[in-house]
XYZ file of N, CA and C in Angstrom:
474
model
N -23.625 -70.094 61.919
C -24.608 -69.512 62.804
C -25.432 -68.451 62.082
N -24.798 -67.663 61.205
C -25.529 -66.634 60.470
C -26.542 -67.253 59.525
N -26.181 -68.382 58.929
C -27.094 -69.058 58.010
C -28.354 -69.511 58.748
N -28.202 -70.034 59.973
C -29.336 -70.491 60.773
C -30.266 -69.315 61.120
N -29.702 -68.192 61.522
C -30.520 -67.005 61.837
C -31.234 -66.477 60.594
N -30.508 -66.513 59.462
C -31.129 -66.075 58.213
C -32.343 -66.942 57.873
N -32.208 -68.261 58.010
C -33.324 -69.158 57.714
C -34.478 -68.974 58.697
N -34.186 -68.742 59.975
C -35.243 -68.487 60.965
C -36.009 -67.224 60.613
N -35.271 -66.170 60.289
C -35.935 -64.908 59.935
C -36.757 -65.040 58.657
N -36.232 -65.792 57.698
C -36.964 -66.006 56.449
C -38.270 -66.747 56.699
N -38.233 -67.759 57.553
C -39.455 -68.500 57.900
C -40.444 -67.606 58.646
N -39.961 -66.776 59.533
C -40.843 -65.885 60.284
C -41.509 -64.883 59.370
N -40.771 -64.305 58.442
C -41.349 -63.335 57.503
C -42.375 -64.017 56.605
N -42.096 -65.233 56.157
C -43.050 -65.962 55.314
C -44.343 -66.239 56.072
N -44.238 -66.637 57.328
C -45.429 -66.924 58.132
C -46.252 -65.665 58.363
N -45.594 -64.549 58.662
C -46.318 -63.287 58.876
C -47.006 -62.824 57.602
N -46.362 -62.976 56.477
C -46.961 -62.584 55.205
C -48.201 -63.406 54.916
N -48.158 -64.683 55.173
C -49.304 -65.558 54.939
C -50.475 -65.177 55.845
N -50.218 -64.942 57.113
C -51.276 -64.585 58.065
C -51.858 -63.218 57.717
N -51.018 -62.253 57.391
C -51.509 -60.906 57.076
C -52.351 -60.915 55.816
N -51.932 -61.649 54.803
C -52.686 -61.719 53.551
C -54.045 -62.362 53.767
N -54.094 -63.467 54.495
C -55.383 -64.122 54.727
C -56.295 -63.248 55.583
N -55.745 -62.489 56.536
C -56.561 -61.587 57.348
C -57.162 -60.481 56.496
N -56.394 -59.950 55.563
C -56.909 -58.906 54.680
C -58.014 -59.448 53.773
N -57.855 -60.667 53.279
C -58.890 -61.260 52.430
C -60.174 -61.483 53.206
N -60.067 -61.937 54.450
C -61.254 -62.143 55.288
C -61.937 -60.806 55.563
N -61.163 -59.764 55.823
C -61.742 -58.443 56.074
C -62.454 -57.912 54.836
N -61.901 -58.141 53.642
C -62.551 -57.705 52.405
C -63.865 -58.451 52.186
N -63.904 -59.749 52.477
C -65.138 -60.519 52.343
C -66.194 -60.034 53.325
N -65.771 -59.678 54.542
C -66.715 -59.190 55.547
C -67.335 -57.871 55.122
N -66.593 -57.026 54.392
C -67.143 -55.751 53.931
C -68.223 -55.961 52.883
N -68.143 -57.040 52.092
C -69.097 -57.280 51.021
C -70.435 -57.788 51.539
N -70.476 -58.380 52.717
C -71.711 -58.941 53.256
C -72.580 -57.808 53.790
N -73.816 -57.658 53.292
C -74.692 -56.609 53.797
C -75.052 -56.852 55.257
N -75.248 -55.767 56.004
C -75.575 -55.864 57.416
C -77.039 -55.476 57.633
N -77.699 -56.083 58.616
C -79.076 -55.757 58.949
C -80.057 -56.660 58.232
N -81.287 -56.765 58.816
C -82.271 -57.682 58.242
C -82.886 -57.168 56.948
N -82.840 -55.861 56.698
C -83.360 -55.306 55.457
C -82.260 -55.008 54.451
N -81.058 -55.454 54.746
C -79.931 -55.147 53.870
C -80.083 -55.850 52.526
N -79.756 -55.108 51.484
C -79.789 -55.658 50.137
C -78.746 -54.897 49.325
N -77.994 -55.625 48.542
C -76.949 -54.987 47.748
C -77.571 -54.281 46.539
N -76.767 -53.414 45.911
C -77.250 -52.675 44.735
C -77.622 -53.642 43.614
N -76.780 -54.616 43.372
C -77.035 -55.559 42.277
C -78.304 -56.373 42.542
N -78.506 -56.818 43.784
C -79.697 -57.592 44.121
C -80.957 -56.736 44.030
N -80.866 -55.477 44.463
C -82.019 -54.581 44.379
C -82.389 -54.294 42.926
N -81.374 -54.053 42.096
C -81.635 -53.789 40.679
C -82.241 -55.016 40.008
N -81.758 -56.207 40.349
C -82.315 -57.440 39.778
C -83.744 -57.664 40.258
N -84.041 -57.315 41.517
C -85.406 -57.478 42.034
C -86.376 -56.527 41.339
N -85.923 -55.328 41.039
C -86.790 -54.346 40.375
C -87.020 -54.725 38.921
N -85.960 -55.081 38.215
C -86.056 -55.300 36.772
C -86.381 -56.745 36.398
N -86.247 -57.657 37.347
C -86.460 -59.062 37.018
C -85.387 -59.594 36.079
N -84.217 -58.983 36.113
C -83.114 -59.420 35.271
C -83.075 -58.795 33.892
N -84.041 -57.915 33.579
C -84.056 -57.262 32.267
C -82.940 -56.224 32.200
N -82.451 -55.925 31.001
C -81.387 -54.912 30.872
C -81.911 -53.519 31.200
N -81.013 -52.689 31.732
C -81.342 -51.305 32.074
C -80.399 -50.404 31.287
N -80.955 -49.546 30.465
C -80.142 -48.674 29.620
C -80.021 -47.292 30.238
N -78.847 -46.696 30.102
C -78.675 -45.299 30.511
C -79.485 -44.428 29.573
N -80.108 -43.374 30.109
C -80.963 -42.529 29.286
C -80.808 -41.075 29.673
N -80.874 -40.217 28.667
C -80.852 -38.777 28.932
C -82.271 -38.223 29.074
N -83.290 -39.089 29.035
C -84.671 -38.653 29.252
C -84.958 -38.416 30.735
N -84.082 -38.939 31.587
C -84.263 -38.788 33.035
C -83.434 -37.604 33.503
N -84.091 -36.684 34.184
C -83.392 -35.560 34.794
C -83.288 -35.837 36.293
N -82.097 -36.215 36.742
C -81.856 -36.517 38.148
C -81.104 -35.343 38.758
N -81.714 -34.710 39.751
C -81.114 -33.548 40.390
C -80.752 -33.897 41.825
N -79.443 -33.913 42.111
C -78.915 -34.135 43.460
C -77.742 -33.179 43.649
N -77.425 -32.821 44.882
C -76.258 -31.952 45.070
C -74.962 -32.728 44.833
N -73.950 -32.044 44.302
C -72.650 -32.703 44.125
C -72.012 -32.978 45.471
N -72.159 -32.033 46.398
C -71.620 -32.178 47.749
C -72.748 -31.952 48.735
N -72.996 -32.933 49.601
C -74.020 -32.816 50.630
C -73.328 -32.663 51.979
N -73.569 -31.549 52.638
C -72.954 -31.340 53.952
C -73.546 -32.293 54.985
N -74.848 -32.569 54.875
C -75.527 -33.447 55.818
C -76.060 -34.664 55.057
N -75.475 -35.832 55.291
C -75.913 -37.037 54.593
C -77.255 -37.559 55.048
N -77.796 -37.017 56.125
C -79.079 -37.486 56.647
C -80.258 -36.970 55.833
N -80.099 -35.853 55.141
C -81.195 -35.270 54.349
C -80.639 -34.736 53.026
N -80.558 -35.612 52.050
C -80.048 -35.223 50.737
C -81.245 -35.098 49.788
N -81.495 -33.900 49.249
C -82.643 -33.733 48.345
C -82.407 -34.422 46.996
N -83.454 -35.090 46.513
C -83.402 -35.794 45.231
C -84.648 -35.427 44.441
N -84.461 -35.011 43.185
C -85.582 -34.732 42.288
C -85.384 -35.541 41.014
N -86.465 -36.183 40.564
C -86.424 -36.977 39.339
C -87.566 -36.516 38.448
N -87.227 -36.192 37.219
C -88.223 -35.836 36.222
C -87.916 -36.633 34.963
N -88.947 -37.225 34.373
C -88.757 -38.064 33.187
C -89.476 -37.412 32.017
N -88.723 -37.170 30.942
C -89.287 -36.594 29.723
C -89.903 -37.726 28.907
N -91.141 -38.080 29.260
C -91.831 -39.196 28.619
C -93.324 -38.911 28.671
N -94.074 -39.249 27.627
C -95.521 -39.003 27.665
C -96.209 -39.823 28.754
N -97.305 -39.302 29.257
C -98.118 -40.018 30.255
C -99.494 -40.277 29.648
N -99.515 -41.106 28.596
C -100.755 -41.448 27.908
C -101.240 -42.813 28.387
N -102.453 -43.171 28.025
C -103.066 -44.404 28.533
C -102.237 -45.653 28.230
N -101.630 -45.731 27.050
C -100.872 -46.938 26.674
C -99.361 -46.727 26.664
N -98.904 -45.540 26.991
C -97.477 -45.238 26.951
C -97.164 -44.260 28.081
N -96.726 -44.799 29.211
C -96.491 -43.938 30.364
C -95.360 -44.488 31.237
N -94.948 -43.673 32.193
C -93.946 -44.094 33.173
C -94.683 -44.830 34.285
N -94.315 -46.076 34.477
C -95.021 -46.929 35.433
C -94.476 -46.770 36.858
N -93.150 -46.591 36.985
C -92.563 -46.477 38.320
C -91.226 -45.752 38.260
N -90.902 -45.074 39.360
C -89.588 -44.459 39.551
C -89.016 -45.055 40.833
N -87.808 -45.612 40.728
C -87.131 -46.208 41.877
C -85.845 -45.419 42.128
N -85.596 -45.066 43.379
C -84.360 -44.387 43.757
C -83.503 -45.395 44.527
N -82.287 -45.631 44.042
C -81.342 -46.524 44.696
C -80.125 -45.720 45.121
N -79.579 -46.062 46.274
C -78.328 -45.466 46.739
C -77.322 -46.601 46.831
N -76.240 -46.479 46.106
C -75.393 -47.632 45.801
C -74.678 -48.256 46.985
N -74.372 -47.512 48.043
C -73.555 -48.089 49.111
C -74.235 -48.158 50.474
N -75.477 -47.739 50.597
C -76.177 -47.906 51.877
C -76.444 -49.392 52.116
N -76.703 -49.780 53.363
C -77.001 -51.167 53.678
C -78.205 -51.655 52.895
N -79.283 -50.895 52.910
C -80.457 -51.166 52.083
C -80.442 -50.155 50.962
N -80.110 -50.603 49.769
C -79.923 -49.669 48.660
C -81.235 -49.138 48.089
N -82.375 -49.799 48.372
C -83.657 -49.312 47.851
C -84.146 -48.196 48.756
N -84.064 -46.969 48.279
C -84.457 -45.825 49.088
C -85.934 -45.492 48.894
N -86.378 -45.436 47.636
C -87.742 -45.015 47.347
C -88.260 -45.784 46.140
N -89.535 -46.191 46.193
C -90.241 -46.763 45.046
C -91.545 -45.992 44.889
N -91.750 -45.368 43.736
C -92.963 -44.588 43.480
C -93.656 -45.186 42.261
N -94.928 -45.563 42.441
C -95.712 -46.112 41.340
C -96.566 -44.995 40.749
N -96.613 -44.914 39.424
C -97.343 -43.848 38.743
C -98.389 -44.443 37.795
N -99.363 -43.630 37.435
C -100.360 -43.995 36.434
C -100.484 -42.829 35.459
N -101.200 -43.000 34.352
C -101.396 -41.868 33.428
C -102.136 -40.702 34.087
N -102.857 -40.955 35.162
C -103.557 -39.869 35.854
C -102.593 -38.905 36.545
N -101.332 -39.300 36.726
C -100.357 -38.395 37.320
C -99.990 -37.250 36.377
N -100.216 -37.423 35.093
C -99.995 -36.390 34.082
C -98.528 -36.053 33.854
N -97.678 -36.171 34.848
C -96.265 -35.865 34.670
C -95.452 -36.819 35.538
N -94.367 -37.331 34.972
C -93.494 -38.236 35.721
C -92.456 -37.402 36.460
N -92.815 -36.971 37.646
C -91.948 -36.126 38.463
C -92.053 -36.573 39.910
N -90.919 -36.536 40.611
C -90.906 -36.959 42.001
C -89.767 -36.252 42.717
N -90.021 -35.802 43.937
C -88.980 -35.169 44.750
C -89.078 -35.679 46.172
N -87.933 -35.925 46.783
C -87.893 -36.403 48.152
C -86.523 -36.105 48.747
N -86.293 -36.588 49.947
C -84.971 -36.527 50.582
C -84.594 -37.941 50.985
N -83.332 -38.291 50.789
C -82.854 -39.622 51.159
C -81.677 -39.478 52.108
N -81.421 -40.570 52.832
C -80.299 -40.605 53.770
C -79.153 -41.368 53.114
N -77.962 -40.772 53.121
C -76.788 -41.416 52.536
C -75.785 -41.715 53.639
N -75.266 -42.938 53.641
C -74.292 -43.345 54.632
C -72.892 -42.849 54.352
N -72.663 -42.268 53.212
C -71.342 -41.771 52.839
C -71.368 -41.374 51.376
N -70.216 -41.062 50.859
C -70.105 -40.683 49.458
C -70.464 -41.876 48.580
N -71.384 -41.656 47.659
C -71.856 -42.748 46.804
C -72.685 -42.219 45.654
N -73.139 -43.129 44.790
C -73.971 -42.767 43.649
C -75.442 -42.871 44.028
N -76.233 -41.927 43.528
C -77.687 -41.996 43.618
C -78.178 -42.358 42.221
N -79.001 -43.403 42.127
C -79.434 -43.930 40.834
C -80.960 -43.871 40.759
N -81.471 -43.334 39.657
C -82.910 -43.337 39.389
C -83.172 -44.369 38.301
N -83.969 -45.382 38.635
C -84.355 -46.414 37.676
C -85.828 -46.196 37.355
N -86.142 -46.079 36.077
C -87.506 -45.783 35.641
C -88.038 -46.978 34.852
N -89.220 -47.441 35.259
C -89.901 -48.527 34.550
C -90.974 -47.926 33.657
N -90.933 -48.259 32.377
C -91.923 -47.762 31.426
C -93.038 -48.789 31.252
N -94.165 -48.339 30.743
C -95.327 -49.220 30.618
C -95.112 -50.347 29.613
N -94.145 -50.219 28.713
C -93.874 -51.298 27.758
C -92.933 -52.358 28.339
N -92.576 -52.225 29.618
C -91.756 -53.233 30.283
C -90.263 -52.989 30.214
N -89.833 -51.881 29.622
C -88.407 -51.582 29.552
C -87.995 -50.701 30.729
N -86.692 -50.677 30.979
C -86.143 -49.916 32.102
C -85.048 -48.987 31.596
N -85.023 -47.774 32.137
C -83.957 -46.825 31.843
C -83.470 -46.273 33.174
N -82.243 -45.719 33.183
C -81.703 -45.214 34.439
C -80.794 -44.017 34.201
N -80.557 -43.298 35.290
C -79.591 -42.205 35.322
C -78.979 -42.214 36.714
N -77.721 -41.808 36.819
C -77.081 -41.788 38.129
C -76.155 -40.594 38.240
N -75.966 -40.173 39.489
C -75.043 -39.076 39.772
C -74.364 -39.357 41.108
N -73.074 -39.004 41.207
C -72.380 -39.187 42.489
C -72.677 -38.034 43.446
N -72.736 -38.353 44.731
C -72.927 -37.353 45.778
C -71.825 -37.548 46.814
N -71.097 -36.470 47.088
C -70.044 -36.530 48.102
C -70.634 -36.041 49.422
N -70.620 -36.902 50.440
C -71.144 -36.549 51.759
C -69.962 -36.158 52.638
N -70.038 -34.954 53.214
C -68.913 -34.482 54.018
C -69.037 -34.898 55.473
N -70.240 -34.759 56.082
C -70.447 -35.177 57.472
C -71.858 -35.712 57.625
N -72.103 -36.408 58.723
C -73.468 -36.753 59.105
C -74.110 -37.868 58.321
N -73.343 -38.747 57.704
C -73.944 -39.878 57.014
C -74.587 -40.818 58.018
N -75.424 -41.706 57.542
C -76.131 -42.606 58.448
C -75.284 -43.801 58.843
N -74.131 -43.964 58.281
C -73.321 -45.143 58.577
C -72.424 -44.950 59.677
């Protein structure tokens, strides 16, 4: 009789383990799917901006964000690029991406040599603790980036 109960319990534990594991996998897949009609993942947004070209980390970009943001609804972001703004050699665009928001493309700013300086400041909304990434497109078609993490304590948009 003990052997029969042991086998019943073993089968029950095996069945519960299988169901729990598959439920966790389904929940993980559901988290990866972006929500909303304007939702776009970080990787898809970066590929759309660069057209698949490589993006190198650069110390020419000065990205200023707070380490800890008390209010995720208004996080100040400043981007300055140490690059000439001449007729044939200039910063063409500055893109601000937030890595974990539903729509990761926060800001796109197009520049010309008439701007004289590659500088931009704004406020973005963060849904939680995540990285803020500045992607800079140069006039020669190359891309450089800089990123910094921001910890949001309350008031995120998510």
